[in-house]
Amino acid sequence: MVLNIPKNSNFFITYIVMFIFWILLSWEFSLSNILFGLVGSFLVAYSTRNLFIKERIAISPQKFIRKSYLSILYIFYLTYQIIMANLDVAYRVLHPKMPIDTRVIKFNTKLESDLAKTCFANSITLTPGTITIDVKKDIFYVHALTSEAAESLLEGSMERKLIEIFQE
Amino acid sequence: MIDMHDIFNLIILILVLNVFLCIYRALMGPRAWDRVIAINVIGTKTIVIVILIGILYDSLYFVDVALVYALFNFILTVALSKYIEFGTL
Amino acid sequence: MELIDFIVTALLFGGTFFFTTATLGLLRFPDLFTRLHATGKGDTLGVGLILTGLVIYLGLSPITLKIIIIMTFILLTSPVGTHCICRAVYNQGIKPWKRR
């Protein structure tokens, strides 16, 4: 059997990541365990090398540092939003009359790549009073619990942060 | 003096009560999808309960069980929603 | 009680509180989409808080690493599962509940 390993190094990156993951999970350094990990991660990496890494982009080091910094800031912002969302839902659940007024809104997004859209959809689900229903090409369908939640989403500060991270 | 293990026991007790409340929705849920989300919530709580029991019994292997349970819980939700949407698996 | 124990206890009870609100939302809210609002958010933060508390309690060890992997996995997949079931039901033509 001839293995046609592709010229770009998707396979090796996948192989190394899978092997590190095996070591982290098993945490045992006997010879048989490491050999079994090498063989197993080879099989997994060979069958899924095109799924794990789909696209690659060239990026300058300065931009990389700036984007990493913005991503970490975004994670803190998202944590704050998750806590606010949970307090909001807890208030609405525990209130005897349940002050909810639901609606479905749809809007266009300027994000292009799949990764950016996935991040945006997951962030919408975790922020106060909104969950993503469907994404068709550029159109987002969002279910909002209150009208204030819908307005604060359409105002679009979260999308601007993601555009700054993923595009330019 | 309160031991940390007492607090873990209390947390497990509250979570198990929560699971029983969710079973009400899983049994009575008017449509199929209400049962699906009830089962999903029960699975998430089970992961946390298994990890807490692993710490109480001082055993490493419960965490592996919880990891596999998390994988199965996600696959179950995705598969059931695909079945609801298209009618086949 | 030491300070670390106090922080861990606070995180554990915070997580349990959000789990309980998720359960109550599952029981009280009128239709699927509103129930998903309660469970999708409540589960994510509940797991995040409780497992962070356990990581602080156990300190650095291989078991902590596995707990961090589980936590990351649930934080990534909980919104995806919510979105999946939500899209399936919405494409069935089920209209969301509205207050009359």
Tab-separated table of C-alpha atoms in Angstrom:
chain	number	residue	atom	x	y	z
A	1	MET	CA	0.000	0.000	0.000
A	2	VAL	CA	1.322	3.389	-0.938
A	3	LEU	CA	0.540	6.282	1.331
A	4	ASN	CA	0.175	9.503	-0.591
A	5	ILE	CA	0.959	12.048	2.094
A	6	PRO	CA	0.004	15.500	0.822
A	7	LYS	CA	2.664	18.091	0.155
A	8	ASN	CA	1.288	20.575	2.655
A	9	SER	CA	1.884	19.428	6.200
A	10	ASN	CA	-1.726	19.028	7.400
A	11	PHE	CA	-1.034	15.395	8.231
A	12	PHE	CA	1.964	16.049	10.471
A	13	ILE	CA	0.278	18.847	12.404
A	14	THR	CA	-2.737	16.615	13.028
A	15	TYR	CA	-0.454	13.727	14.006
A	16	ILE	CA	1.476	15.787	16.555
A	17	VAL	CA	-1.680	17.294	18.076
A	18	MET	CA	-3.342	13.862	18.371
A	19	PHE	CA	-0.252	12.375	20.029
A	20	ILE	CA	-0.041	15.232	22.563
A	21	PHE	CA	-3.725	14.693	23.306
A	22	TRP	CA	-3.135	10.959	23.836
A	23	ILE	CA	-0.306	11.671	26.306
A	24	LEU	CA	-2.432	14.213	28.175
A	25	LEU	CA	-5.340	11.781	28.498
A	26	SER	CA	-3.435	8.605	29.394
A	27	TRP	CA	-0.631	10.199	31.487
A	28	GLU	CA	1.382	7.013	31.606
A	29	PHE	CA	4.908	6.738	30.194
A	30	SER	CA	5.477	3.015	29.709
A	31	LEU	CA	6.896	1.854	26.364
A	32	SER	CA	3.800	-0.078	25.259
A	33	ASN	CA	1.523	2.868	26.006
A	34	ILE	CA	3.629	5.285	23.943
A	35	LEU	CA	3.900	2.828	21.030
A	36	PHE	CA	0.153	2.260	21.074
A	37	GLY	CA	-0.376	6.043	21.109
A	38	LEU	CA	1.932	6.470	18.099
A	39	VAL	CA	0.063	3.844	16.064
A	40	GLY	CA	-3.400	5.048	17.132
A	41	SER	CA	-2.749	8.720	16.443
A	42	PHE	CA	-1.238	7.762	13.065
A	43	LEU	CA	-4.473	6.020	12.051
A	44	VAL	CA	-6.668	8.870	13.329
A	45	ALA	CA	-4.511	11.532	11.712
A	46	TYR	CA	-4.410	9.724	8.380
A	47	SER	CA	-8.175	9.376	8.194
A	48	THR	CA	-9.056	12.906	9.401
A	49	ARG	CA	-6.209	15.096	8.114
A	50	ASN	CA	-8.495	17.149	5.892
A	51	LEU	CA	-11.150	17.655	8.566
A	52	PHE	CA	-8.924	18.974	11.328
A	53	ILE	CA	-7.284	21.799	9.352
A	54	LYS	CA	-9.492	23.203	6.611
A	55	GLU	CA	-7.829	26.440	5.571
A	56	ARG	CA	-4.661	28.291	6.364
A	57	ILE	CA	-3.901	31.977	6.123
A	58	ALA	CA	-0.610	33.853	6.001
A	59	ILE	CA	-0.308	36.437	8.739
A	60	SER	CA	2.458	38.767	9.940
A	61	PRO	CA	3.765	38.383	13.532
A	62	GLN	CA	2.628	41.881	14.554
A	63	LYS	CA	-0.913	41.208	13.403
A	64	PHE	CA	-0.834	37.795	15.115
A	65	ILE	CA	0.083	39.341	18.482
A	66	ARG	CA	-2.573	42.033	18.093
A	67	LYS	CA	-5.258	39.471	17.162
A	68	SER	CA	-4.306	37.197	20.078
A	69	TYR	CA	-4.563	40.175	22.440
A	70	LEU	CA	-8.004	41.062	21.047
A	71	SER	CA	-9.136	37.407	21.349
A	72	ILE	CA	-8.183	37.271	25.041
A	73	LEU	CA	-10.040	40.552	25.641
A	74	TYR	CA	-13.030	39.031	23.808
A	75	ILE	CA	-12.979	35.958	26.080
A	76	PHE	CA	-13.187	38.187	29.176
A	77	TYR	CA	-15.995	40.221	27.578
A	78	LEU	CA	-17.832	36.967	26.770
A	79	THR	CA	-17.441	35.684	30.352
A	80	TYR	CA	-19.003	38.899	31.667
A	81	GLN	CA	-21.825	38.542	29.123
A	82	ILE	CA	-22.468	34.896	30.147
A	83	ILE	CA	-22.782	35.854	33.817
A	84	MET	CA	-25.154	38.732	32.962
A	85	ALA	CA	-27.207	36.391	30.737
A	86	ASN	CA	-27.604	33.859	33.527
A	87	LEU	CA	-28.638	36.484	36.069
A	88	ASP	CA	-31.168	37.793	33.522
A	89	VAL	CA	-32.631	34.321	32.900
A	90	ALA	CA	-32.674	33.576	36.653
A	91	TYR	CA	-34.635	36.801	37.268
A	92	ARG	CA	-37.165	35.928	34.569
A	93	VAL	CA	-37.546	32.337	35.799
A	94	LEU	CA	-38.017	33.249	39.452
A	95	HIS	CA	-40.352	36.224	38.794
A	96	PRO	CA	-43.937	35.039	39.461
A	97	LYS	CA	-45.378	36.600	36.262
A	98	MET	CA	-42.455	35.680	33.935
A	99	PRO	CA	-41.852	39.020	32.128
A	100	ILE	CA	-41.058	37.603	28.676
A	101	ASP	CA	-42.115	38.867	25.247
A	102	THR	CA	-40.608	36.637	22.567
A	103	ARG	CA	-39.891	37.434	18.928
A	104	VAL	CA	-37.854	36.099	15.989
A	105	ILE	CA	-35.566	38.571	14.237
A	106	LYS	CA	-33.342	38.130	11.204
A	107	PHE	CA	-30.425	40.225	10.049
A	108	ASN	CA	-27.452	40.199	7.683
A	109	THR	CA	-23.913	39.737	8.899
A	110	LYS	CA	-20.656	41.048	7.449
A	111	LEU	CA	-18.573	38.102	8.719
A	112	GLU	CA	-17.207	35.893	5.941
A	113	SER	CA	-15.374	32.774	7.147
A	114	ASP	CA	-17.134	29.761	8.665
A	115	LEU	CA	-15.083	29.975	11.863
A	116	ALA	CA	-16.111	33.585	12.419
A	117	LYS	CA	-19.783	32.774	11.846
A	118	THR	CA	-19.588	29.836	14.274
A	119	CYS	CA	-18.013	32.026	16.946
A	120	PHE	CA	-20.667	34.690	16.397
A	121	ALA	CA	-23.536	32.174	16.566
A	122	ASN	CA	-22.213	30.608	19.779
A	123	SER	CA	-21.662	34.055	21.315
A	124	ILE	CA	-25.243	35.045	20.458
A	125	THR	CA	-26.516	31.922	22.219
A	126	LEU	CA	-24.548	32.807	25.359
A	127	THR	CA	-25.420	36.512	25.599
A	128	PRO	CA	-28.501	37.832	27.445
A	129	GLY	CA	-31.901	36.925	26.053
A	130	THR	CA	-30.993	35.652	22.563
A	131	ILE	CA	-30.368	32.246	20.937
A	132	THR	CA	-29.411	31.513	17.329
A	133	ILE	CA	-31.964	29.447	15.412
A	134	ASP	CA	-30.435	29.167	11.959
A	135	VAL	CA	-27.684	30.557	9.740
A	136	LYS	CA	-28.300	30.563	5.989
A	137	LYS	CA	-25.374	32.031	4.022
A	138	ASP	CA	-25.253	35.563	5.506
A	139	ILE	CA	-28.627	35.675	7.239
A	140	PHE	CA	-28.919	34.983	10.970
A	141	TYR	CA	-32.278	33.920	12.447
A	142	VAL	CA	-32.312	34.784	16.166
A	143	HIS	CA	-34.956	34.075	18.817
A	144	ALA	CA	-35.079	36.898	21.386
A	145	LEU	CA	-36.677	36.677	24.825
A	146	THR	CA	-37.358	40.422	25.129
A	147	SER	CA	-37.372	43.425	22.820
A	148	GLU	CA	-34.448	45.043	24.708
A	149	ALA	CA	-32.312	41.944	24.026
A	150	ALA	CA	-33.147	42.136	20.313
A	151	GLU	CA	-32.264	45.833	20.153
A	152	SER	CA	-28.959	45.389	21.971
A	153	LEU	CA	-28.018	42.612	19.519
A	154	LEU	CA	-28.989	44.638	16.421
A	155	GLU	CA	-26.897	47.529	17.742
A	156	GLY	CA	-23.945	45.268	16.863
A	157	SER	CA	-21.031	45.898	19.241
A	158	MET	CA	-20.226	42.166	19.465
A	159	GLU	CA	-20.108	41.783	15.676
A	160	ARG	CA	-17.709	44.735	15.399
A	161	LYS	CA	-15.347	43.067	17.910
A	162	LEU	CA	-15.413	39.811	15.900
A	163	ILE	CA	-14.809	41.658	12.603
A	164	GLU	CA	-11.758	43.248	14.181
A	165	ILE	CA	-10.462	39.799	15.233
A	166	PHE	CA	-11.212	37.740	12.120
A	167	GLN	CA	-10.996	40.213	9.259
A	168	GLU	CA	-8.909	43.201	8.044
B	1	MET	CA	-16.002	22.546	61.687
B	2	ILE	CA	-17.321	21.938	58.187
B	3	ASP	CA	-15.430	19.447	56.064
B	4	MET	CA	-15.224	20.038	52.296
B	5	HIS	CA	-16.572	16.513	51.725
B	6	ASP	CA	-19.813	17.461	53.499
B	7	ILE	CA	-20.228	20.329	51.037
B	8	PHE	CA	-19.615	17.975	48.093
B	9	ASN	CA	-22.274	15.632	49.490
B	10	LEU	CA	-24.740	18.510	49.794
B	11	ILE	CA	-24.041	19.624	46.195
B	12	ILE	CA	-24.578	16.050	44.938
B	13	LEU	CA	-27.868	15.900	46.854
B	14	ILE	CA	-29.160	19.151	45.303
B	15	LEU	CA	-28.104	18.047	41.811
B	16	VAL	CA	-29.869	14.688	42.197
B	17	LEU	CA	-33.053	16.512	43.246
B	18	ASN	CA	-32.652	18.652	40.097
B	19	VAL	CA	-32.341	15.499	38.015
B	20	PHE	CA	-35.619	14.198	39.433
B	21	LEU	CA	-37.340	17.493	38.521
B	22	CYS	CA	-35.969	17.133	34.968
B	23	ILE	CA	-37.293	13.560	34.786
B	24	TYR	CA	-40.762	15.049	35.276
B	25	ARG	CA	-40.292	17.059	32.061
B	26	ALA	CA	-38.814	14.038	30.270
B	27	LEU	CA	-41.853	11.928	31.156
B	28	MET	CA	-44.584	14.558	30.738
B	29	GLY	CA	-43.057	16.723	27.954
B	30	PRO	CA	-45.817	17.423	25.448
B	31	ARG	CA	-43.665	16.871	22.340
B	32	ALA	CA	-40.610	14.767	21.497
B	33	TRP	CA	-38.167	17.709	21.509
B	34	ASP	CA	-39.079	18.668	25.073
B	35	ARG	CA	-37.944	15.204	26.111
B	36	VAL	CA	-34.716	15.619	24.135
B	37	ILE	CA	-33.675	18.791	25.945
B	38	ALA	CA	-34.664	17.286	29.302
B	39	ILE	CA	-32.376	14.313	28.599
B	40	ASN	CA	-29.591	16.696	27.521
B	41	VAL	CA	-29.854	18.636	30.791
B	42	ILE	CA	-29.872	15.398	32.819
B	43	GLY	CA	-26.690	14.319	30.997
B	44	THR	CA	-24.870	17.557	31.837
B	45	LYS	CA	-25.811	17.241	35.508
B	46	THR	CA	-24.685	13.592	35.494
B	47	ILE	CA	-21.212	14.603	34.291
B	48	VAL	CA	-20.814	16.970	37.234
B	49	ILE	CA	-22.180	14.355	39.686
B	50	VAL	CA	-19.752	11.704	38.399
B	51	ILE	CA	-16.763	14.038	38.792
B	52	LEU	CA	-17.848	14.949	42.344
B	53	ILE	CA	-18.231	11.255	43.253
B	54	GLY	CA	-14.767	10.611	41.832
B	55	ILE	CA	-13.302	13.253	44.139
B	56	LEU	CA	-15.222	11.872	47.142
B	57	TYR	CA	-13.923	8.333	46.520
B	58	ASP	CA	-10.456	9.650	45.619
B	59	SER	CA	-10.365	7.735	42.339
B	60	LEU	CA	-8.886	8.907	39.020
B	61	TYR	CA	-11.014	6.750	36.762
B	62	PHE	CA	-14.342	8.477	37.354
B	63	VAL	CA	-13.043	11.482	35.395
B	64	ASP	CA	-12.494	9.292	32.321
B	65	VAL	CA	-16.079	8.091	32.633
B	66	ALA	CA	-17.236	11.710	32.775
B	67	LEU	CA	-15.210	12.587	29.656
B	68	VAL	CA	-16.778	9.761	27.642
B	69	TYR	CA	-20.207	10.708	29.008
B	70	ALA	CA	-19.711	14.296	27.781
B	71	LEU	CA	-18.849	13.029	24.281
B	72	PHE	CA	-21.889	10.722	24.188
B	73	ASN	CA	-24.192	13.459	25.474
B	74	PHE	CA	-23.221	15.781	22.618
B	75	ILE	CA	-23.468	13.049	19.954
B	76	LEU	CA	-26.895	12.030	21.325
B	77	THR	CA	-28.260	15.566	21.050
B	78	VAL	CA	-26.954	16.074	17.521
B	79	ALA	CA	-28.216	12.667	16.339
B	80	LEU	CA	-31.683	13.142	17.834
B	81	SER	CA	-32.063	16.619	16.351
B	82	LYS	CA	-31.003	15.274	12.957
B	83	TYR	CA	-33.659	12.568	13.320
B	84	ILE	CA	-36.299	15.182	14.201
B	85	GLU	CA	-35.320	17.389	11.250
B	86	PHE	CA	-34.937	14.827	8.439
B	87	GLY	CA	-36.706	11.700	9.718
B	88	THR	CA	-33.672	9.454	9.138
B	89	LEU	CA	-30.281	9.008	10.730
C	1	MET	CA	-12.221	27.589	57.153
C	2	GLU	CA	-9.432	28.798	54.947
C	3	LEU	CA	-9.826	31.350	52.193
C	4	ILE	CA	-9.434	28.815	49.363
C	5	ASP	CA	-12.126	26.573	50.849
C	6	PHE	CA	-14.405	29.597	51.087
C	7	ILE	CA	-13.856	30.497	47.412
C	8	VAL	CA	-14.432	26.882	46.329
C	9	THR	CA	-17.663	26.684	48.349
C	10	ALA	CA	-18.915	29.941	46.842
C	11	LEU	CA	-18.173	28.718	43.290
C	12	LEU	CA	-19.874	25.364	43.924
C	13	PHE	CA	-23.018	26.936	45.343
C	14	GLY	CA	-23.091	29.524	42.537
C	15	GLY	CA	-22.962	26.762	39.949
C	16	THR	CA	-25.672	24.800	41.743
C	17	PHE	CA	-27.876	27.915	41.843
C	18	PHE	CA	-27.615	28.348	38.078
C	19	PHE	CA	-28.287	24.622	37.536
C	20	THR	CA	-31.425	24.982	39.661
C	21	THR	CA	-32.642	28.011	37.696
C	22	ALA	CA	-32.076	26.032	34.482
C	23	THR	CA	-34.232	23.207	35.852
C	24	LEU	CA	-36.966	25.592	37.001
C	25	GLY	CA	-36.897	27.294	33.599
C	26	LEU	CA	-37.255	23.903	31.927
C	27	LEU	CA	-40.348	23.278	34.059
C	28	ARG	CA	-41.959	26.721	33.979
C	29	PHE	CA	-41.385	28.248	30.526
C	30	PRO	CA	-44.157	27.785	27.972
C	31	ASP	CA	-42.495	26.383	24.807
C	32	LEU	CA	-39.319	24.845	23.422
C	33	PHE	CA	-37.456	28.025	22.455
C	34	THR	CA	-37.924	29.710	25.821
C	35	ARG	CA	-36.935	26.471	27.594
C	36	LEU	CA	-33.750	26.405	25.530
C	37	HIS	CA	-33.007	29.955	26.746
C	38	ALA	CA	-32.968	28.638	30.312
C	39	THR	CA	-31.116	25.362	29.761
C	40	GLY	CA	-28.507	26.468	27.215
C	41	LYS	CA	-27.213	29.314	29.354
C	42	GLY	CA	-27.741	27.800	32.784
C	43	ASP	CA	-25.900	24.576	31.983
C	44	THR	CA	-22.916	26.371	30.462
C	45	LEU	CA	-22.315	28.649	33.430
C	46	GLY	CA	-23.198	25.947	35.983
C	47	VAL	CA	-20.605	23.533	34.602
C	48	GLY	CA	-18.077	26.355	34.253
C	49	LEU	CA	-18.429	27.499	37.871
C	50	ILE	CA	-18.510	24.042	39.510
C	51	LEU	CA	-15.564	22.661	37.544
C	52	THR	CA	-13.524	25.851	38.126
C	53	GLY	CA	-14.168	25.384	41.841
C	54	LEU	CA	-12.982	21.772	41.680
C	55	VAL	CA	-9.847	22.779	39.740
C	56	ILE	CA	-8.995	25.326	42.462
C	57	TYR	CA	-9.692	22.714	45.175
C	58	LEU	CA	-7.497	19.991	43.625
C	59	GLY	CA	-4.528	22.100	42.549
C	60	LEU	CA	-2.263	21.115	39.659
C	61	SER	CA	-2.285	17.416	38.737
C	62	PRO	CA	-3.213	15.145	35.767
C	63	ILE	CA	-6.799	14.867	37.025
C	64	THR	CA	-7.098	18.670	36.913
C	65	LEU	CA	-5.960	18.633	33.305
C	66	LYS	CA	-8.734	16.186	32.417
C	67	ILE	CA	-11.303	18.299	34.254
C	68	ILE	CA	-10.145	21.356	32.263
C	69	ILE	CA	-10.518	19.345	29.020
C	70	ILE	CA	-14.072	18.319	29.998
C	71	MET	CA	-14.932	21.925	30.885
C	72	THR	CA	-13.630	23.290	27.566
C	73	PHE	CA	-15.504	20.590	25.676
C	74	ILE	CA	-18.812	21.355	27.396
C	75	LEU	CA	-18.368	25.126	27.003
C	76	LEU	CA	-17.829	24.618	23.253
C	77	THR	CA	-20.542	22.013	22.594
C	78	SER	CA	-23.416	23.184	24.808
C	79	PRO	CA	-24.320	26.131	22.502
C	80	VAL	CA	-23.905	23.902	19.441
C	81	GLY	CA	-26.343	21.318	20.816
C	82	THR	CA	-28.839	24.044	21.687
C	83	HIS	CA	-28.550	25.490	18.198
C	84	CYS	CA	-28.988	22.039	16.597
C	85	ILE	CA	-32.239	21.125	18.329
C	86	CYS	CA	-33.531	24.682	17.894
C	87	ARG	CA	-32.942	24.643	14.124
C	88	ALA	CA	-34.503	21.188	13.750
C	89	VAL	CA	-37.706	22.277	15.496
C	90	TYR	CA	-37.909	25.664	13.731
C	91	ASN	CA	-37.591	23.993	10.307
C	92	GLN	CA	-40.521	21.718	11.239
C	93	GLY	CA	-42.685	24.846	11.041
C	94	ILE	CA	-43.331	25.197	14.775
C	95	LYS	CA	-44.241	28.807	15.556
C	96	PRO	CA	-42.649	30.299	18.693
C	97	TRP	CA	-44.978	31.016	21.620
C	98	LYS	CA	-46.273	34.589	21.939
C	99	ARG	CA	-48.035	36.261	24.870
C	100	ARG	CA	-51.609	37.131	23.932
